[in-house]
Coordinates of C-alpha atoms and ligand atoms in Angstrom, one line a residue:
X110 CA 1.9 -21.0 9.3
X111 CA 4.1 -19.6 6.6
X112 CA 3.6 -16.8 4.5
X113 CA 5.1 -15.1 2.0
X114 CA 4.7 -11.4 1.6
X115 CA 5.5 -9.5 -1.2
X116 CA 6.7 -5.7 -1.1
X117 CA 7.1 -6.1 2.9
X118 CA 9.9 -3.3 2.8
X119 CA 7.2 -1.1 1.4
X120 CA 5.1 1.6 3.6
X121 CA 2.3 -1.1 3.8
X122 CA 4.3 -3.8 3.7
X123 CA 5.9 -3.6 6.2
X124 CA 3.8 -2.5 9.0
X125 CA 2.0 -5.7 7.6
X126 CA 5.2 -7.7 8.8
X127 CA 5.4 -5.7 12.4
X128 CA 2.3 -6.3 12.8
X129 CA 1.7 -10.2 11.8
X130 CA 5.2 -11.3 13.6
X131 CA 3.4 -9.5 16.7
X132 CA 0.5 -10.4 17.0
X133 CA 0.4 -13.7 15.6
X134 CA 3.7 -15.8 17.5
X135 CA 3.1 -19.0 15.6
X136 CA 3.4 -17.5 12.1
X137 CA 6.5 -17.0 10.1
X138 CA 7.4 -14.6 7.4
X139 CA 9.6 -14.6 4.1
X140 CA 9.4 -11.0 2.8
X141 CA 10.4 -11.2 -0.9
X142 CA 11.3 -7.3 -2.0
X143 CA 12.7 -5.9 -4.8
X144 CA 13.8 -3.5 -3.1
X145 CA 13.0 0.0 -5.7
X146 CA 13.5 3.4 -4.7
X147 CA 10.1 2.4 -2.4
X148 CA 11.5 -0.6 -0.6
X149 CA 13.2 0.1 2.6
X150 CA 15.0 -2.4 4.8
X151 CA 15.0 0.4 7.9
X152 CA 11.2 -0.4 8.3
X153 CA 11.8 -3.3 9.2
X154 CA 15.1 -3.1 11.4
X155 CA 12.7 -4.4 14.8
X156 CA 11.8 -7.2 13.2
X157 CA 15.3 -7.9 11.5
X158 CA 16.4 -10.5 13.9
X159 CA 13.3 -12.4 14.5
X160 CA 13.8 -16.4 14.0
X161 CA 10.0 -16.0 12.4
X162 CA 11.6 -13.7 9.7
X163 CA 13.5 -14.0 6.5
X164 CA 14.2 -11.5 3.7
X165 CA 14.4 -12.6 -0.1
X166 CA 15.3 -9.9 -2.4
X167 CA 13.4 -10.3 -5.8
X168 CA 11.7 -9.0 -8.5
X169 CA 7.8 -10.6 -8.6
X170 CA 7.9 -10.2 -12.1
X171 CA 11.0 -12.8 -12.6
X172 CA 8.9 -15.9 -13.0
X173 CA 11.3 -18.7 -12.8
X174 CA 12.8 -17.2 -9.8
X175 CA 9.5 -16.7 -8.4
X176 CA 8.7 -20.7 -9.1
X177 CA 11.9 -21.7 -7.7
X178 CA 11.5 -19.7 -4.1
X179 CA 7.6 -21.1 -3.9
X180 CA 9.5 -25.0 -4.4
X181 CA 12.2 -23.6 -1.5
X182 CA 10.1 -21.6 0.6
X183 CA 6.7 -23.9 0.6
X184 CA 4.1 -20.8 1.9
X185 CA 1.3 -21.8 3.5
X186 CA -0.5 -18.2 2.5
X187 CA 0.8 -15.4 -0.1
X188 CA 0.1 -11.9 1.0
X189 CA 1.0 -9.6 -2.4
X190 CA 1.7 -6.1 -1.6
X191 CA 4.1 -5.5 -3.9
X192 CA 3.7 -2.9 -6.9
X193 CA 4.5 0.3 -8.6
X194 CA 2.0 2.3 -6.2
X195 CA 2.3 6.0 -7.0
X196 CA -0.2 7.2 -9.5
X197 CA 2.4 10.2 -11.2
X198 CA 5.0 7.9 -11.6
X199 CA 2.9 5.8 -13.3
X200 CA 2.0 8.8 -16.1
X201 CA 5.5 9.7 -16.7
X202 CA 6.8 6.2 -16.8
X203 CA 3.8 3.2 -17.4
X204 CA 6.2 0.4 -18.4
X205 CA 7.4 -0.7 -14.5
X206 CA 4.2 -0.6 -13.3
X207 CA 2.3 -2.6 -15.7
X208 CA 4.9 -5.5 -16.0
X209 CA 5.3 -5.4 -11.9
X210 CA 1.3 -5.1 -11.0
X211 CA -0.1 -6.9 -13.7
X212 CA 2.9 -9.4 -14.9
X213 CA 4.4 -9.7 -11.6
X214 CA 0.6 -10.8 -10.0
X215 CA 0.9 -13.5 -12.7
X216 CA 4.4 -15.1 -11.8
X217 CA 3.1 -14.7 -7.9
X218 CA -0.7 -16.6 -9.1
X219 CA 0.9 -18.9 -11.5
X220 CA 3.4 -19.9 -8.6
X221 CA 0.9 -20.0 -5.7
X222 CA -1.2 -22.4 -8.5
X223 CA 1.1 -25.1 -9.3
X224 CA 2.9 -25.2 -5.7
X225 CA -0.8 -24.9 -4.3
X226 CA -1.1 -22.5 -1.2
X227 CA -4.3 -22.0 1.0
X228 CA -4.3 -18.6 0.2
X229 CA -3.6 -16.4 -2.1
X230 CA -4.4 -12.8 -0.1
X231 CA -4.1 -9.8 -3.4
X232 CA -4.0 -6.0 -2.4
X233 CA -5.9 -3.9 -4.6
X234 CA -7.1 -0.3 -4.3
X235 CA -10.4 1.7 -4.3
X236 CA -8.8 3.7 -7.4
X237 CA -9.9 0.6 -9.5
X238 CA -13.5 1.9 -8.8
X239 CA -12.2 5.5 -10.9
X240 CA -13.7 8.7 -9.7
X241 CA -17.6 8.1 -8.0
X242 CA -19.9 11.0 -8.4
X243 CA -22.0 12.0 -5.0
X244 CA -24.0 11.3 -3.2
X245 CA -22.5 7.3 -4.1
X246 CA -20.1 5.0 -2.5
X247 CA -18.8 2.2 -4.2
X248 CA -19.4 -1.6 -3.1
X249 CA -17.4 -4.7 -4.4
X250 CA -20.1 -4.6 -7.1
X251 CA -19.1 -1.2 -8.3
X252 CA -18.1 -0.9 -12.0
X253 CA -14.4 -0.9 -12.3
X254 CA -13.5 2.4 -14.1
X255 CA -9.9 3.0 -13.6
X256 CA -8.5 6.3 -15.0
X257 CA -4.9 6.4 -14.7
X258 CA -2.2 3.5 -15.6
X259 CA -1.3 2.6 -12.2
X260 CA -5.2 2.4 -11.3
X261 CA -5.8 0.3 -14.6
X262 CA -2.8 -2.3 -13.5
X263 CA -4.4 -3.0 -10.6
X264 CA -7.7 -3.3 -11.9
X265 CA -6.2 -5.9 -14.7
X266 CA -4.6 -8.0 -11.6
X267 CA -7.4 -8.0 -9.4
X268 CA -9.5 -9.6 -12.4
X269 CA -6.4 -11.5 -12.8
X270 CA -6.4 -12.9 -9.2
X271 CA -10.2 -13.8 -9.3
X272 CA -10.1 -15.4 -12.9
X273 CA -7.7 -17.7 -10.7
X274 CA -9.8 -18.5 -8.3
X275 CA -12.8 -19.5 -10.8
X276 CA -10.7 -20.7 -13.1
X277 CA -8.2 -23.1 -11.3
X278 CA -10.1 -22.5 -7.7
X279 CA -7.6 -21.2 -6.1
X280 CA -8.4 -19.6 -2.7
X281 CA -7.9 -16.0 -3.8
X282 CA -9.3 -13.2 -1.5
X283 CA -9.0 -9.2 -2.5
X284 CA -9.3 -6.1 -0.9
X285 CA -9.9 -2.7 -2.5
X286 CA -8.9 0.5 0.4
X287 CA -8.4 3.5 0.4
X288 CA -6.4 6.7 0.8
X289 CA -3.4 5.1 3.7
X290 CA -1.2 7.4 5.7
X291 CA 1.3 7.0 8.7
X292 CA 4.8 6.3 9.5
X293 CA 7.4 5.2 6.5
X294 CA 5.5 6.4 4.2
X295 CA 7.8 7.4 1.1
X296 CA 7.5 11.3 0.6
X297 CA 6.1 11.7 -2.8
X298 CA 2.2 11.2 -1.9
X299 CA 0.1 13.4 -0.8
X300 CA 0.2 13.6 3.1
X301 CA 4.3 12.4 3.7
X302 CA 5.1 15.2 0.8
X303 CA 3.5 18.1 2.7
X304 CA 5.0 16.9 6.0
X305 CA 8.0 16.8 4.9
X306 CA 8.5 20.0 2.6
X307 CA 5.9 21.9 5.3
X308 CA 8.9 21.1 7.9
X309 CA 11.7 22.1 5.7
X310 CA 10.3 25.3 4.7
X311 CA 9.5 24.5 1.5
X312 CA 6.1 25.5 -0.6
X313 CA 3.1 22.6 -0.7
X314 CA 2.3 22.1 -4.1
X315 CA -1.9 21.5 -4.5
X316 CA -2.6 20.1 -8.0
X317 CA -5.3 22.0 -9.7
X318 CA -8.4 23.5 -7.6
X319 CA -7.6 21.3 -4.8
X320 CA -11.1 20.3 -3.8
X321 CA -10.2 16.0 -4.8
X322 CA -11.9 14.1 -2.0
X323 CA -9.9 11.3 -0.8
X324 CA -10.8 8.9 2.3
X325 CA -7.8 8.9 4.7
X326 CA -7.1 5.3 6.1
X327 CA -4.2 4.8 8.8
X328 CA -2.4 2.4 7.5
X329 CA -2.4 -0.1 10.9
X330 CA -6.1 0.0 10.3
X331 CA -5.4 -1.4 7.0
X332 CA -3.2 -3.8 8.0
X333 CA -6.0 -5.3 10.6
X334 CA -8.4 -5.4 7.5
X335 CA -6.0 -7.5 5.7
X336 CA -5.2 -10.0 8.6
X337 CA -9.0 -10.0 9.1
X338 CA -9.4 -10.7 5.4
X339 CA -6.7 -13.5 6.0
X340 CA -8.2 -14.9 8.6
X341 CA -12.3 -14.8 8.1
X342 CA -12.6 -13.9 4.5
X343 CA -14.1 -16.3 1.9
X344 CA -12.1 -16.9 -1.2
X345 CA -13.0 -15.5 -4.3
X346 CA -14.6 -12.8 -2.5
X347 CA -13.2 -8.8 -2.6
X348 CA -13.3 -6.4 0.7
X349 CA -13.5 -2.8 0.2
X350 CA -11.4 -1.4 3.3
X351 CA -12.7 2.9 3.9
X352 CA -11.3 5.3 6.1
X353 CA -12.0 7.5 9.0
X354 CA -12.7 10.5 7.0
X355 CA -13.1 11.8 3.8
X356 CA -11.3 15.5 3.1
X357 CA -10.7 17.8 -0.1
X358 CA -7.0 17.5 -0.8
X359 CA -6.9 21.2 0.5
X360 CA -8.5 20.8 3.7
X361 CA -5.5 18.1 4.5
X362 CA -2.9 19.9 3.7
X363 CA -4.0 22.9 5.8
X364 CA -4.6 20.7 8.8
X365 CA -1.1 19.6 8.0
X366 CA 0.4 23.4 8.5
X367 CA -1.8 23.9 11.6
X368 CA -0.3 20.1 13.0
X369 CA 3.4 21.6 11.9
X370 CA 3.4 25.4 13.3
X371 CA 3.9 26.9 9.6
X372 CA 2.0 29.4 7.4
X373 CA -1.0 28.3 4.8
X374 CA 1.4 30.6 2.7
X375 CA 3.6 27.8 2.0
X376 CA 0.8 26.4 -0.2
X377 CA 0.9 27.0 -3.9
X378 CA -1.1 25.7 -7.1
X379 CA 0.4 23.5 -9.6
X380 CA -0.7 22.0 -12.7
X381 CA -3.6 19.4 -12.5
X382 CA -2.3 15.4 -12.7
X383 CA -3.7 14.4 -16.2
X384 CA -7.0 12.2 -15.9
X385 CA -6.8 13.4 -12.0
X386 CA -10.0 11.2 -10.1
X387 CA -12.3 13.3 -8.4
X388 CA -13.2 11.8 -5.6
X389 CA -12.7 8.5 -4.2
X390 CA -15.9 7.2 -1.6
X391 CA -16.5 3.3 -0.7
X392 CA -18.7 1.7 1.8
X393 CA -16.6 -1.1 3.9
X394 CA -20.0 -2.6 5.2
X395 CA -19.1 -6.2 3.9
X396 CA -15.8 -6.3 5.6
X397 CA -17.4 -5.0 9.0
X398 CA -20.4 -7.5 8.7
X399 CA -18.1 -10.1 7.5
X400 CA -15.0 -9.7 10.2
X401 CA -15.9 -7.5 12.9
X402 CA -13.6 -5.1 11.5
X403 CA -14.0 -1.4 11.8
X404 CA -11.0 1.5 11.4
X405 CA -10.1 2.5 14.7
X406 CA -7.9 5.4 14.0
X407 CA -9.7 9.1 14.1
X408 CA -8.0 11.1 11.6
X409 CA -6.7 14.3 13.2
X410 CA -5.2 11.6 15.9
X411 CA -3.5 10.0 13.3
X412 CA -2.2 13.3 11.3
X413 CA -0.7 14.0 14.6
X414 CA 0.9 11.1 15.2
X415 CA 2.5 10.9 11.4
X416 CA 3.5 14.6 11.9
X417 CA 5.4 13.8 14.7
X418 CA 7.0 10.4 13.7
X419 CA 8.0 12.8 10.6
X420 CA 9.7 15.3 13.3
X421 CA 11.4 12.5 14.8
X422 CA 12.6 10.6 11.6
X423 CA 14.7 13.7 9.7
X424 CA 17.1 11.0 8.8
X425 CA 14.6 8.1 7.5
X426 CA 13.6 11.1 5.3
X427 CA 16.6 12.2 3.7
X428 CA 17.6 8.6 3.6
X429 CA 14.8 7.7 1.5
X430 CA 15.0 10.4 -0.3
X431 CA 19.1 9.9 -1.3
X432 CA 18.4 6.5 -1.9
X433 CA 21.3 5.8 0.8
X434 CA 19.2 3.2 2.3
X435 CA 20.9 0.7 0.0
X436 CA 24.4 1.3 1.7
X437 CA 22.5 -0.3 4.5
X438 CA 21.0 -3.3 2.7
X439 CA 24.6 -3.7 1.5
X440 CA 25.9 -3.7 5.1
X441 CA 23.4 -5.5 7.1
X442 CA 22.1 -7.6 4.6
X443 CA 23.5 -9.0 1.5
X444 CA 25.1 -12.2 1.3
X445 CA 22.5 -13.4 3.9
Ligands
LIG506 P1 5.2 1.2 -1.6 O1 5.5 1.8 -2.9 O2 5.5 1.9 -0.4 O3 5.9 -0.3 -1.5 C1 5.9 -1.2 -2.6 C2 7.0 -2.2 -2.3 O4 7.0 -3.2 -3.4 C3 8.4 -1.7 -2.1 O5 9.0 -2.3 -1.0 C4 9.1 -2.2 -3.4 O6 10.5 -2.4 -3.3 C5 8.3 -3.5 -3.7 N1 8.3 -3.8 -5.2 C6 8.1 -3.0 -6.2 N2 8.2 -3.7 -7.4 C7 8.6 -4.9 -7.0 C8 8.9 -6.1 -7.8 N3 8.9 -6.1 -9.1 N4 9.2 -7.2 -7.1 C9 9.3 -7.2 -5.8 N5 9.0 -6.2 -5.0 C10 8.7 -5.0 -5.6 O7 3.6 0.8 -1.7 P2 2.5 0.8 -0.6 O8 2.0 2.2 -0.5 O9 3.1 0.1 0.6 O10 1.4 -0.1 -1.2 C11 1.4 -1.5 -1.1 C12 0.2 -2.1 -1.8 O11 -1.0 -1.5 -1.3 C13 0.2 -1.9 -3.3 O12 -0.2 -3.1 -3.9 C14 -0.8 -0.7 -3.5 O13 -1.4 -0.8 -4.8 C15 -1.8 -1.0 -2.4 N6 -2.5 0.1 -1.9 C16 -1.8 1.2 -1.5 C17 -2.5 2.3 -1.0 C18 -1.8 3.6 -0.5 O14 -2.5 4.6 -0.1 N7 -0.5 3.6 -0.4 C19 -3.9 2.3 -0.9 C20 -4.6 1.1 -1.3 C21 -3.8 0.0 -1.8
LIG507 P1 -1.5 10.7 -3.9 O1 -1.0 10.7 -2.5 O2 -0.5 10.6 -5.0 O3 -2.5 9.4 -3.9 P2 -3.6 9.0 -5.1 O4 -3.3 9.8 -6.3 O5 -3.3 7.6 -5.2 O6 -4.9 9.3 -4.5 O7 -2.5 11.9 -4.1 C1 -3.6 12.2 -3.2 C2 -4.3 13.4 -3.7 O8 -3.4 14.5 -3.5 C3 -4.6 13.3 -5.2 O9 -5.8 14.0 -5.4 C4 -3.5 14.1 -5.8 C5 -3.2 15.2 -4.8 N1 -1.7 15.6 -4.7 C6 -1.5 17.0 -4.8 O10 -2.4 17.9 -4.9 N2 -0.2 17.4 -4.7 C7 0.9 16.5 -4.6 O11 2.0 16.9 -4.6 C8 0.6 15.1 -4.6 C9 1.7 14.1 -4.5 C10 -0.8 14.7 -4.6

């Protein structure tokens, strides 16, 4: 089995790539990157040398490239990670993440169309779903009410996907998950952010009253939902993927000075994010009845663990950060 992933040097990504060339020996991987400030070769520097592994750097929204690699490459399965994924990059700057998340989903379906593949795996979020009032959760049948242009793009290509899969019937799956957190995460969300300035001293900033609710998945247990997906999930069909826990924004990061030794002084207020969701909340029930799935990491375990990996990784984060990953790229890997 052969599958292209896109956005596999991402924080998803590529745990989706450790994961998959672990557990699964038989399958093989092309990981087709663009490689943006978020894409990151280093995530993937244990699975670098695999014979099952191959990287293709790209842009998803280049679609006669992207026709000529599906003629080349032949996948068997397309697993699309790739996007512009941070919500406040999104208000300041719109244009990248519309063409990459809605356009570049087009290239990727129109591709995976004419070459034919026997699945065409899209990963969406819940933020498609927009802010959900208590006491309700949102299932797949939830009214999609995105609120923010990164949230709306991913909306449009989810739509896009399934239109696909009536339209042409191609075998199109989606999932929709939450809040993810863990190792390689790029420090400008939430969780990585606060880690990272908690452990250099520097102040938290909370935007607005703090009390958001988001539902914290680990991102291996989003991974598993995806191969499960992959594996046992019908086409045409979309799979909400929850969390462990739901928390106010606040709560988190105070859990996140007790996990680092440092003073809740370090938090300040900020501004509010304009159009700033509420509160995110889905039910996963389909997914669990469907594929036996269930997340298996308990949050304060897993804020632990990503606290220390951040402890232990003060170079991956100023690497990041500087942008200097690409001198590595340029040493290890162009001209492959
Ligand atoms: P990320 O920003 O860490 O990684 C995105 C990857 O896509 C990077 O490697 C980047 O180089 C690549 N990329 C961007 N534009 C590209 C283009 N035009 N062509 C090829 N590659 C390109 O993102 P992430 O957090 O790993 O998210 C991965 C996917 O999961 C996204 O589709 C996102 O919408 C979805 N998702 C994320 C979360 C979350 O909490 N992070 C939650 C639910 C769903
Ligand atoms: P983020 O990690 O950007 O994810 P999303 O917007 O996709 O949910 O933000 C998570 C929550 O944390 C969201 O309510 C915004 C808030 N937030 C802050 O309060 N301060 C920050 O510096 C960041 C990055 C986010």
């Amino acid at each position: 089995m052969k599958l292209l992933v896109t956005g596999g040097a991402g924080f998803i990504g590529s745990a989706f790539v450790r994961l998959l060339l672990a557990e699964r020996p038989d399958c093989h991987v092309v990981n087709l990157d663009k490689l943006t400030y978020a894409g990151n070769l280093e995530n993937l520097a244990a699975v670098a040398d695999s014979p099952r592994y191959r990287f293709v750097k790209g842009d998803i929204a280049d679609g006669p490239f992207v026709m000529d690699l599906f003629a080349q490459q032949k996948p068997d399965a397309v697993v699309h990670f790739a996007a512009e994924s941070h919500v406040d990059r999104s208000i300041l700057s719109p244009d990248p993440v519309v063409r990459t998340n809605f356009y570049g989903t087009f290239c990727l379906l129109e591709a995976a169309r004419v070459h034919g593949v026997a699945r065409f795996h899209h990963v969406s979020t819940d933020e498609v779903y927009g802010s959900i009032e208590e006491p309700h959760d949102a299932d797949e049948n939830y009214p999609l009410k995105p609120s923010s242009p990164y949230s709306a793009s991913k909306a449009g290509s989810d739509l896009l996907a399934l239109s696909y899969h009536t339209t042409y019937k191609l075998p199109v799956t989606v999932t929709r998950a939450s809040n993810n957190y863990g190792p390689y995460h790029f420090p400008e969300k939430l969780i990585p952010l606060m880690i990272s300035n908690a452990l250099e001293d520097k102040s938290l900033p909370i935007y607005g009253d703090g009390k958001q609710v988001r539902d914290w998945l680990y991102v291996d247990d989003h991974c598993r939902a995806v191969l499960a997906v992959l594996e046992k999930g019908r086409a045409g069909e979309v799979y909400n993927v929850g969390g462990s826990l739901a928390l106010e924004n606040v709560e988190v990061v105070r859990r996140i000075l007790r996990a680092t030794g440092k003073p809740d002084s370090l938090m300040i207020t900020v501004t509010d994010r304009p159009g700033h969701d509420r509160r995110y909340a889905l039910t996963s029930d389909k997914l669990e009845r469907e594929t036996g799935w269930a997340p298996l990491m308990p949050f304060d375990e897993g804020l632990s663990r990503t606290v220390r990996w951040y402890q232990e990784n003060t170079g991956w984060v100023g690497r990041v950060k500087s942008g200097a990953y690409r001198e590595y790229y340029e040493k290890n890997y162009a001209g492959r």
